[in-house]
PDB file of C-alpha atoms in Angstrom:
ATOM      1  CA  PRO C 274    -133.952-110.199  34.027  1.00  0.00           C
ATOM      2  CA  ARG C 275    -133.074-111.511  37.492  1.00  0.00           C
ATOM      3  CA  TRP C 276    -129.748-109.657  37.550  1.00  0.00           C
ATOM      4  CA  ILE C 277    -131.615-106.468  36.697  1.00  0.00           C
ATOM      5  CA  GLY C 278    -133.813-107.150  39.731  1.00  0.00           C
ATOM      6  CA  PHE C 279    -130.715-107.530  41.892  1.00  0.00           C
ATOM      7  CA  ALA C 280    -129.243-104.298  40.506  1.00  0.00           C
ATOM      8  CA  ILE C 281    -132.491-102.463  41.316  1.00  0.00           C
ATOM      9  CA  CYS C 282    -132.479-103.856  44.888  1.00  0.00           C
ATOM     10  CA  LEU C 283    -128.850-102.815  45.336  1.00  0.00           C
ATOM     11  CA  ALA C 284    -129.542 -99.344  43.921  1.00  0.00           C
ATOM     12  CA  LEU C 285    -132.507 -98.905  46.279  1.00  0.00           C
ATOM     13  CA  PHE C 286    -130.346 -99.980  49.213  1.00  0.00           C
ATOM     14  CA  PHE C 287    -127.602 -97.476  48.397  1.00  0.00           C
ATOM     15  CA  LEU C 288    -130.190 -94.766  47.733  1.00  0.00           C
ATOM     16  CA  ARG C 289    -131.614 -95.416  51.207  1.00  0.00           C
ATOM     17  CA  ILE C 290    -128.103 -95.251  52.733  1.00  0.00           C
ATOM     18  CA  TYR C 291    -127.462 -91.958  50.916  1.00  0.00           C
ATOM     19  CA  LEU C 292    -130.778 -90.362  51.883  1.00  0.00           C
ATOM     20  CA  VAL C 293    -130.639 -91.414  55.547  1.00  0.00           C
ATOM     21  CA  GLN C 294    -126.881 -90.705  55.858  1.00  0.00           C
ATOM     22  CA  GLY C 295    -126.496 -93.617  58.244  1.00  0.00           C
ATOM     23  CA  TYR C 296    -126.299 -97.407  58.508  1.00  0.00           C
ATOM     24  CA  PHE C 297    -122.785 -97.422  57.064  1.00  0.00           C
ATOM     25  CA  ILE C 298    -121.902-100.527  59.076  1.00  0.00           C
ATOM     26  CA  ILE C 299    -124.770-102.356  57.332  1.00  0.00           C
ATOM     27  CA  ALA C 300    -123.413-101.247  53.932  1.00  0.00           C
ATOM     28  CA  TYR C 301    -119.945-102.425  54.927  1.00  0.00           C
ATOM     29  CA  GLY C 302    -121.318-105.797  56.061  1.00  0.00           C
ATOM     30  CA  LEU C 303    -123.223-106.169  52.795  1.00  0.00           C
ATOM     31  CA  GLY C 304    -120.071-105.336  50.836  1.00  0.00           C
ATOM     32  CA  ILE C 305    -118.096-108.045  52.660  1.00  0.00           C
ATOM     33  CA  TYR C 306    -120.942-110.524  52.113  1.00  0.00           C
ATOM     34  CA  LEU C 307    -121.114-109.727  48.383  1.00  0.00           C
ATOM     35  CA  LEU C 308    -117.327-110.028  48.084  1.00  0.00           C
ATOM     36  CA  ASN C 309    -117.332-113.408  49.837  1.00  0.00           C
ATOM     37  CA  ASN C 310    -120.053-114.749  47.534  1.00  0.00           C
ATOM     38  CA  PHE C 311    -118.257-113.371  44.470  1.00  0.00           C
ATOM     39  CA  ILE C 312    -115.061-115.179  45.460  1.00  0.00           C
ATOM     40  CA  LEU C 313    -117.018-118.428  45.902  1.00  0.00           C
ATOM     41  CA  PHE C 314    -118.596-117.840  42.481  1.00  0.00           C
ATOM     42  CA  LEU C 315    -115.170-117.440  40.870  1.00  0.00           C
ATOM     43  CA  SER C 316    -113.582-120.401  42.675  1.00  0.00           C
ATOM     44  CA  PRO C 317    -113.550-123.922  41.247  1.00  0.00           C
ATOM     45  CA  LEU C 318    -114.903-126.851  43.195  1.00  0.00           C
ATOM     46  CA  ASP C 319    -111.956-128.421  45.061  1.00  0.00           C
ATOM     47  CA  LEU C 320    -110.848-131.961  44.262  1.00  0.00           C
ATOM     48  CA  GLU C 321    -111.311-132.932  47.923  1.00  0.00           C
ATOM     49  CA  GLU C 322    -114.938-131.824  47.743  1.00  0.00           C
ATOM     50  CA  ILE C 323    -115.441-133.803  44.534  1.00  0.00           C
ATOM     51  CA  ASP C 324    -113.979-136.966  46.090  1.00  0.00           C
ATOM     52  CA  ASP C 325    -116.456-136.726  48.956  1.00  0.00           C
ATOM     53  CA  ARG C 326    -119.399-136.926  46.584  1.00  0.00           C
ATOM     54  CA  ALA C 327    -120.577-140.094  44.886  1.00  0.00           C
ATOM     55  CA  GLY C 328    -119.936-140.453  41.196  1.00  0.00           C
ATOM     56  CA  PRO C 329    -117.089-139.985  38.734  1.00  0.00           C
ATOM     57  CA  THR C 330    -114.137-137.828  39.683  1.00  0.00           C
ATOM     58  CA  LEU C 331    -111.781-135.622  37.741  1.00  0.00           C
ATOM     59  CA  PRO C 332    -108.442-136.945  36.523  1.00  0.00           C
ATOM     60  CA  THR C 333    -105.619-136.798  39.072  1.00  0.00           C
ATOM     61  CA  SER C 334    -102.496-137.483  36.999  1.00  0.00           C
ATOM     62  CA  GLU C 335    -100.874-135.402  34.271  1.00  0.00           C
ATOM     63  CA  THR C 336    -101.807-137.868  31.506  1.00  0.00           C
ATOM     64  CA  GLU C 337    -105.419-138.028  32.646  1.00  0.00           C
ATOM     65  CA  GLY C 338    -105.507-134.256  32.986  1.00  0.00           C
ATOM     66  CA  LYS C 339    -105.148-133.683  29.235  1.00  0.00           C
ATOM     67  CA  GLU C 340    -108.798-134.467  28.621  1.00  0.00           C
ATOM     68  CA  TYR C 341    -111.517-131.818  28.734  1.00  0.00           C
ATOM     69  CA  ARG C 342    -112.707-130.849  32.203  1.00  0.00           C
ATOM     70  CA  PRO C 343    -115.592-128.411  32.487  1.00  0.00           C
ATOM     71  CA  PHE C 344    -115.297-125.600  35.024  1.00  0.00           C
ATOM     72  CA  THR C 345    -117.405-126.410  38.078  1.00  0.00           C
ATOM     73  CA  ARG C 346    -117.984-123.561  40.495  1.00  0.00           C
ATOM     74  CA  LYS C 347    -118.110-123.718  44.277  1.00  0.00           C
ATOM     75  CA  LEU C 348    -121.197-121.512  44.103  1.00  0.00           C
ATOM     76  CA  PRO C 349    -123.349-121.905  40.961  1.00  0.00           C
ATOM     77  CA  GLU C 350    -124.680-118.786  39.252  1.00  0.00           C
ATOM     78  CA  PHE C 351    -128.303-119.159  40.390  1.00  0.00           C
ATOM     79  CA  LYS C 352    -127.328-119.768  44.030  1.00  0.00           C
ATOM     80  CA  PHE C 353    -124.958-116.791  43.796  1.00  0.00           C
ATOM     81  CA  TRP C 354    -127.771-114.574  42.549  1.00  0.00           C
ATOM     82  CA  LEU C 355    -130.162-115.871  45.195  1.00  0.00           C
ATOM     83  CA  ALA C 356    -127.682-115.331  48.039  1.00  0.00           C
ATOM     84  CA  VAL C 357    -126.711-111.786  47.033  1.00  0.00           C
ATOM     85  CA  THR C 358    -130.333-110.794  46.422  1.00  0.00           C
ATOM     86  CA  LYS C 359    -131.425-112.132  49.811  1.00  0.00           C
ATOM     87  CA  GLY C 360    -128.507-110.370  51.472  1.00  0.00           C
ATOM     88  CA  THR C 361    -129.335-107.072  49.776  1.00  0.00           C
ATOM     89  CA  ILE C 362    -133.028-107.247  50.685  1.00  0.00           C
ATOM     90  CA  THR C 363    -132.183-108.179  54.287  1.00  0.00           C
ATOM     91  CA  SER C 364    -129.738-105.269  54.515  1.00  0.00           C
ATOM     92  CA  PHE C 365    -132.354-102.929  53.079  1.00  0.00           C
ATOM     93  CA  PHE C 366    -134.875-103.905  55.752  1.00  0.00           C
ATOM     94  CA  MET C 367    -132.236-103.597  58.483  1.00  0.00           C
ATOM     95  CA  THR C 368    -131.960 -99.894  57.621  1.00  0.00           C
ATOM     96  CA  PHE C 369    -135.456 -99.351  59.032  1.00  0.00           C
ATOM     97  CA  PHE C 370    -134.378-100.252  62.578  1.00  0.00           C
ATOM     98  CA  ALA C 371    -132.407 -97.687  64.600  1.00  0.00           C
ATOM     99  CA  VAL C 372    -130.590-100.395  66.572  1.00  0.00           C
ATOM    100  CA  PHE C 373    -128.452-101.129  63.477  1.00  0.00           C
ATOM    101  CA  ASP C 374    -127.428 -97.483  62.982  1.00  0.00           C
ATOM    102  CA  VAL C 375    -124.054 -97.702  64.701  1.00  0.00           C
ATOM    103  CA  PRO C 376    -122.110 -94.429  64.405  1.00  0.00           C
ATOM    104  CA  VAL C 377    -118.881 -95.037  62.481  1.00  0.00           C
ATOM    105  CA  PHE C 378    -116.504 -92.922  60.430  1.00  0.00           C
ATOM    106  CA  TRP C 379    -117.462 -94.192  56.973  1.00  0.00           C
ATOM    107  CA  PRO C 380    -114.271 -93.195  55.063  1.00  0.00           C
ATOM    108  CA  ILE C 381    -112.279 -95.634  57.218  1.00  0.00           C
ATOM    109  CA  LEU C 382    -114.764 -98.431  56.424  1.00  0.00           C
ATOM    110  CA  LEU C 383    -114.634 -97.594  52.732  1.00  0.00           C
ATOM    111  CA  MET C 384    -110.838 -97.560  52.679  1.00  0.00           C
ATOM    112  CA  TYR C 385    -110.674-100.842  54.597  1.00  0.00           C
ATOM    113  CA  PHE C 386    -113.182-102.443  52.212  1.00  0.00           C
ATOM    114  CA  PHE C 387    -111.159-101.420  49.133  1.00  0.00           C
ATOM    115  CA  ILE C 388    -107.941-102.739  50.682  1.00  0.00           C
ATOM    116  CA  LEU C 389    -109.685-106.007  51.486  1.00  0.00           C
ATOM    117  CA  PHE C 390    -111.194-106.183  47.994  1.00  0.00           C
ATOM    118  CA  PHE C 391    -107.902-105.627  46.167  1.00  0.00           C
ATOM    119  CA  MET C 392    -105.939-108.019  48.384  1.00  0.00           C
ATOM    120  CA  THR C 393    -108.580-110.735  47.998  1.00  0.00           C
ATOM    121  CA  MET C 394    -108.897-110.304  44.239  1.00  0.00           C
ATOM    122  CA  ARG C 395    -105.112-110.315  43.826  1.00  0.00           C
ATOM    123  CA  ARG C 396    -104.971-113.643  45.664  1.00  0.00           C
ATOM    124  CA  GLN C 397    -107.861-115.027  43.596  1.00  0.00           C
ATOM    125  CA  ILE C 398    -106.308-113.969  40.286  1.00  0.00           C
ATOM    126  CA  ALA C 399    -102.968-115.497  41.342  1.00  0.00           C
ATOM    127  CA  HIS C 400    -104.806-118.741  42.145  1.00  0.00           C
ATOM    128  CA  MET C 401    -106.512-118.661  38.742  1.00  0.00           C
ATOM    129  CA  TYR C 402    -103.188-118.079  36.999  1.00  0.00           C
ATOM    130  CA  LYS C 403    -101.416-120.821  38.990  1.00  0.00           C
ATOM    131  CA  HIS C 404    -104.049-123.467  38.275  1.00  0.00           C
ATOM    132  CA  LYS C 405    -104.720-122.257  34.714  1.00  0.00           C
ATOM    133  CA  TYR C 406    -108.464-121.773  34.823  1.00  0.00           C
ATOM    134  CA  VAL C 407    -110.742-119.009  33.622  1.00  0.00           C
ATOM    135  CA  PRO C 408    -114.177-118.934  35.266  1.00  0.00           C
ATOM    136  CA  ILE C 409    -115.785-116.938  32.444  1.00  0.00           C
ATOM    137  CA  SER C 410    -116.752-118.456  29.108  1.00  0.00           C
ATOM    138  CA  TRP C 411    -117.372-116.289  26.066  1.00  0.00           C
ATOM    139  CA  GLY C 412    -119.155-119.017  24.127  1.00  0.00           C
ATOM    140  CA  LYS C 413    -118.098-121.815  21.870  1.00  0.00           C
ATOM    141  CA  ALA C 414    -114.568-121.713  20.417  1.00  0.00           C
ATOM    142  CA  LYS C 415    -114.337-120.896  16.717  1.00  0.00           C
ATOM    143  CA  TYR C 416    -111.502-122.400  14.708  1.00  0.00           C
ATOM    144  CA  LYS C 417    -109.909-120.977  11.579  1.00  0.00           C
ATOM    145  CA  ASN C 418    -110.940-122.826   8.395  1.00  0.00           C
ATOM    146  CA  ALA C 419    -113.348-125.043  10.325  1.00  0.00           C
ATOM    147  CA  GLY C 420    -115.417-127.038   7.851  1.00  0.00           C
ATOM    148  CA  ALA C 421    -113.432-125.772   4.872  1.00  0.00           C
ATOM    149  CA  GLU C 422    -112.373-128.314   2.308  1.00  0.00           C
ATOM    150  CA  GLN C 423    -108.621-128.707   2.072  1.00  0.00           C
ATOM    151  CA  GLY C 424    -106.780-131.028  -0.292  1.00  0.00           C
ATOM    152  CA  ILE C 425    -108.120-134.067  -2.097  1.00  0.00           C
ATOM    153  CA  PHE C 426    -109.404-135.757   1.050  1.00  0.00           C
ATOM    154  CA  GLY C 427    -110.546-132.622   2.852  1.00  0.00           C
ATOM    155  CA  GLY C 428    -113.555-134.272   4.409  1.00  0.00           C
ATOM    156  CA  GLY C 429    -115.996-132.145   2.507  1.00  0.00           C
ATOM    157  CA  MET C 430    -118.605-133.084  -0.040  1.00  0.00           C
ATOM    158  CA  ALA C 431    -116.583-132.000  -3.094  1.00  0.00           C
ATOM    159  CA  GLY C 432    -116.619-134.687  -5.708  1.00  0.00           C
ATOM    160  CA  ALA C 433    -119.390-136.717  -4.105  1.00  0.00           C
ATOM    161  CA  LYS C 434    -121.773-138.522  -6.459  1.00  0.00           C
ATOM    162  CA  GLY C 435    -124.969-136.702  -7.164  1.00  0.00           C
ATOM    163  CA  ARG C 436    -123.697-133.357  -5.921  1.00  0.00           C
ATOM    164  CA  SER C 437    -124.661-130.494  -8.170  1.00  0.00           C
ATOM    165  CA  GLU C 438    -122.234-127.660  -8.592  1.00  0.00           C
TER     166      GLU C 438
END
Protein backbone atom coordinates (compact mmCIF):
# COMPACT_ATOMS: atom_id res chain seq x y z
CA PRO A 1 0.00 0.00 0.00
CA ARG A 2 2.76 2.50 0.80
CA TRP A 3 4.44 1.99 -2.58
CA ILE A 4 1.11 2.69 -4.25
CA GLY A 5 1.02 5.96 -2.29
CA PHE A 6 4.49 6.82 -3.57
CA ALA A 7 3.47 5.98 -7.15
CA ILE A 8 0.43 8.26 -6.83
CA CYS A 9 2.61 11.11 -5.48
CA LEU A 10 5.08 10.64 -8.33
CA ALA A 11 2.28 10.53 -10.91
CA LEU A 12 0.78 13.74 -9.50
CA PHE A 13 4.19 15.41 -9.64
CA PHE A 14 4.74 14.48 -13.29
CA LEU A 15 1.16 15.46 -14.14
CA ARG A 16 1.84 18.88 -12.62
CA ILE A 17 5.09 19.18 -14.62
CA TYR A 18 3.23 18.24 -17.81
CA LEU A 19 0.32 20.62 -17.24
CA VAL A 20 2.47 23.60 -16.24
CA GLN A 21 5.14 22.87 -18.89
CA GLY A 22 7.85 24.11 -16.56
CA TYR A 23 9.94 23.24 -13.50
CA PHE A 24 12.04 20.80 -15.52
CA ILE A 25 15.07 21.49 -13.32
CA ILE A 26 13.02 20.33 -10.30
CA ALA A 27 12.10 17.11 -12.17
CA TYR A 28 15.75 16.58 -13.05
CA GLY A 29 16.81 17.12 -9.43
CA LEU A 30 14.15 14.67 -8.25
CA GLY A 31 15.35 12.11 -10.79
CA ILE A 32 18.94 12.39 -9.54
CA TYR A 33 17.73 12.12 -5.93
CA LEU A 34 15.65 9.02 -6.70
CA LEU A 35 18.58 7.45 -8.57
CA ASN A 36 20.94 8.11 -5.66
CA ASN A 37 18.54 6.53 -3.17
CA PHE A 38 17.97 3.55 -5.48
CA ILE A 39 21.71 2.92 -5.69
CA LEU A 40 21.97 3.06 -1.88
CA PHE A 41 19.04 0.63 -1.69
CA LEU A 42 20.80 -1.82 -4.01
CA SER A 43 24.21 -1.51 -2.33
CA PRO A 44 25.34 -3.78 0.50
CA LEU A 45 26.54 -2.39 3.79
CA ASP A 46 30.34 -2.07 3.57
CA LEU A 47 32.57 -4.13 5.85
CA GLU A 48 34.22 -0.93 7.11
CA GLU A 49 30.82 0.38 8.19
CA ILE A 50 30.05 -2.91 9.94
CA ASP A 51 33.36 -2.84 11.84
CA ASP A 52 32.54 0.62 13.17
CA ARG A 53 29.38 -0.64 14.84
CA ALA A 54 29.30 -2.67 18.03
CA GLY A 55 28.42 -6.32 17.77
CA PRO A 56 29.35 -9.34 15.66
CA THR A 57 30.97 -8.83 12.29
CA LEU A 58 30.89 -10.74 9.04
CA PRO A 59 33.59 -13.28 8.22
CA THR A 60 36.75 -11.84 6.68
CA SER A 61 38.62 -14.91 5.40
CA GLU A 62 37.71 -17.33 2.62
CA THR A 63 37.03 -20.22 5.04
CA GLU A 64 34.81 -18.07 7.23
CA GLY A 65 33.06 -16.69 4.17
CA LYS A 66 31.49 -20.05 3.28
CA GLU A 67 28.80 -19.65 5.92
CA TYR A 68 25.48 -17.95 5.24
CA ARG A 69 25.55 -14.15 5.28
CA PRO A 70 22.27 -12.30 4.87
CA PHE A 71 22.20 -9.32 2.51
CA THR A 72 22.26 -6.10 4.52
CA ARG A 73 21.44 -2.94 2.61
CA LYS A 74 23.01 0.48 3.02
CA LEU A 75 19.50 1.92 2.89
CA PRO A 76 16.72 -0.34 4.24
CA GLU A 77 13.47 -0.60 2.29
CA PHE A 78 11.34 1.49 4.67
CA LYS A 79 13.91 4.31 4.84
CA PHE A 80 14.19 4.15 1.04
CA TRP A 81 10.44 4.54 0.68
CA LEU A 82 10.34 7.34 3.23
CA ALA A 83 13.17 9.27 1.57
CA VAL A 84 11.78 9.02 -1.97
CA THR A 85 8.26 9.91 -0.82
CA LYS A 86 9.49 12.96 1.08
CA GLY A 87 11.58 14.01 -1.90
CA THR A 88 8.63 13.65 -4.28
CA ILE A 89 6.26 15.61 -2.04
CA THR A 90 8.87 18.35 -1.53
CA SER A 91 9.43 18.57 -5.29
CA PHE A 92 5.69 18.75 -5.86
CA PHE A 93 5.35 21.71 -3.51
CA MET A 94 8.37 23.43 -5.07
CA THR A 95 6.43 23.57 -8.35
CA PHE A 96 4.07 26.13 -6.79
CA PHE A 97 6.82 28.75 -6.44
CA ALA A 98 7.94 30.65 -9.55
CA VAL A 99 11.47 31.11 -8.19
CA PHE A 100 12.17 27.42 -8.94
CA ASP A 101 10.99 27.64 -12.56
CA VAL A 102 14.41 28.06 -14.16
CA PRO A 103 14.19 28.06 -17.97
CA VAL A 104 16.16 25.11 -19.36
CA PHE A 105 16.10 23.07 -22.55
CA TRP A 106 14.53 19.90 -21.15
CA PRO A 107 15.70 17.42 -23.86
CA ILE A 108 19.31 18.06 -22.81
CA LEU A 109 18.43 17.37 -19.16
CA LEU A 110 16.57 14.21 -20.13
CA MET A 111 19.45 12.96 -22.27
CA TYR A 112 21.97 13.74 -19.52
CA PHE A 113 19.82 11.94 -16.94
CA PHE A 114 19.59 8.78 -19.08
CA ILE A 115 23.35 8.79 -19.68
CA LEU A 116 23.93 9.18 -15.95
CA PHE A 117 21.39 6.45 -15.17
CA PHE A 118 22.88 3.89 -17.55
CA MET A 119 26.48 4.61 -16.53
CA THR A 120 25.60 4.37 -12.83
CA MET A 121 23.57 1.18 -13.22
CA ARG A 122 26.31 -0.41 -15.33
CA ARG A 123 28.80 0.29 -12.55
CA GLN A 124 26.39 -1.03 -9.91
CA ILE A 125 25.68 -4.24 -11.83
CA ALA A 126 29.43 -4.78 -12.36
CA HIS A 127 29.92 -4.35 -8.60
CA MET A 128 27.15 -6.87 -7.91
CA TYR A 129 28.69 -9.35 -10.33
CA LYS A 130 32.21 -8.87 -8.92
CA HIS A 131 31.17 -9.40 -5.31
CA LYS A 132 28.58 -12.08 -6.14
CA TYR A 133 25.51 -10.65 -4.46
CA VAL A 134 21.92 -10.24 -5.56
CA PRO A 135 19.94 -7.63 -3.63
CA ILE A 136 16.55 -9.12 -4.55
CA SER A 137 15.15 -12.25 -2.94
CA TRP A 138 12.35 -14.21 -4.57
CA GLY A 139 11.49 -16.15 -1.42
CA LYS A 140 12.71 -19.30 0.19
CA ALA A 141 14.76 -21.72 -1.93
CA LYS A 142 12.99 -24.93 -2.95
CA TYR A 143 15.05 -28.07 -3.38
CA LYS A 144 14.28 -31.03 -5.62
CA ASN A 145 13.05 -34.09 -3.69
CA ALA A 146 13.08 -32.18 -0.40
CA GLY A 147 11.42 -34.30 2.26
CA ALA A 148 11.08 -37.29 -0.06
CA GLU A 149 12.05 -40.66 1.33
CA GLN A 150 15.03 -42.18 -0.44
CA GLY A 151 16.57 -45.55 0.34
CA ILE A 152 16.26 -47.59 3.50
CA PHE A 153 17.41 -44.80 5.79
CA GLY A 154 15.77 -41.93 3.92
CA GLY A 155 14.91 -40.01 7.05
CA GLY A 156 11.21 -40.36 6.53
CA MET A 157 8.59 -42.09 8.61
CA ALA A 158 8.34 -45.21 6.42
CA GLY A 159 8.52 -48.31 8.53
CA ALA A 160 8.04 -46.52 11.84
CA LYS A 161 6.10 -48.39 14.53
CA GLY A 162 2.47 -47.50 14.74
CA ARG A 163 2.35 -45.86 11.33
CA SER A 164 -0.72 -46.80 9.36
CA GLU A 165 -0.41 -47.19 5.64
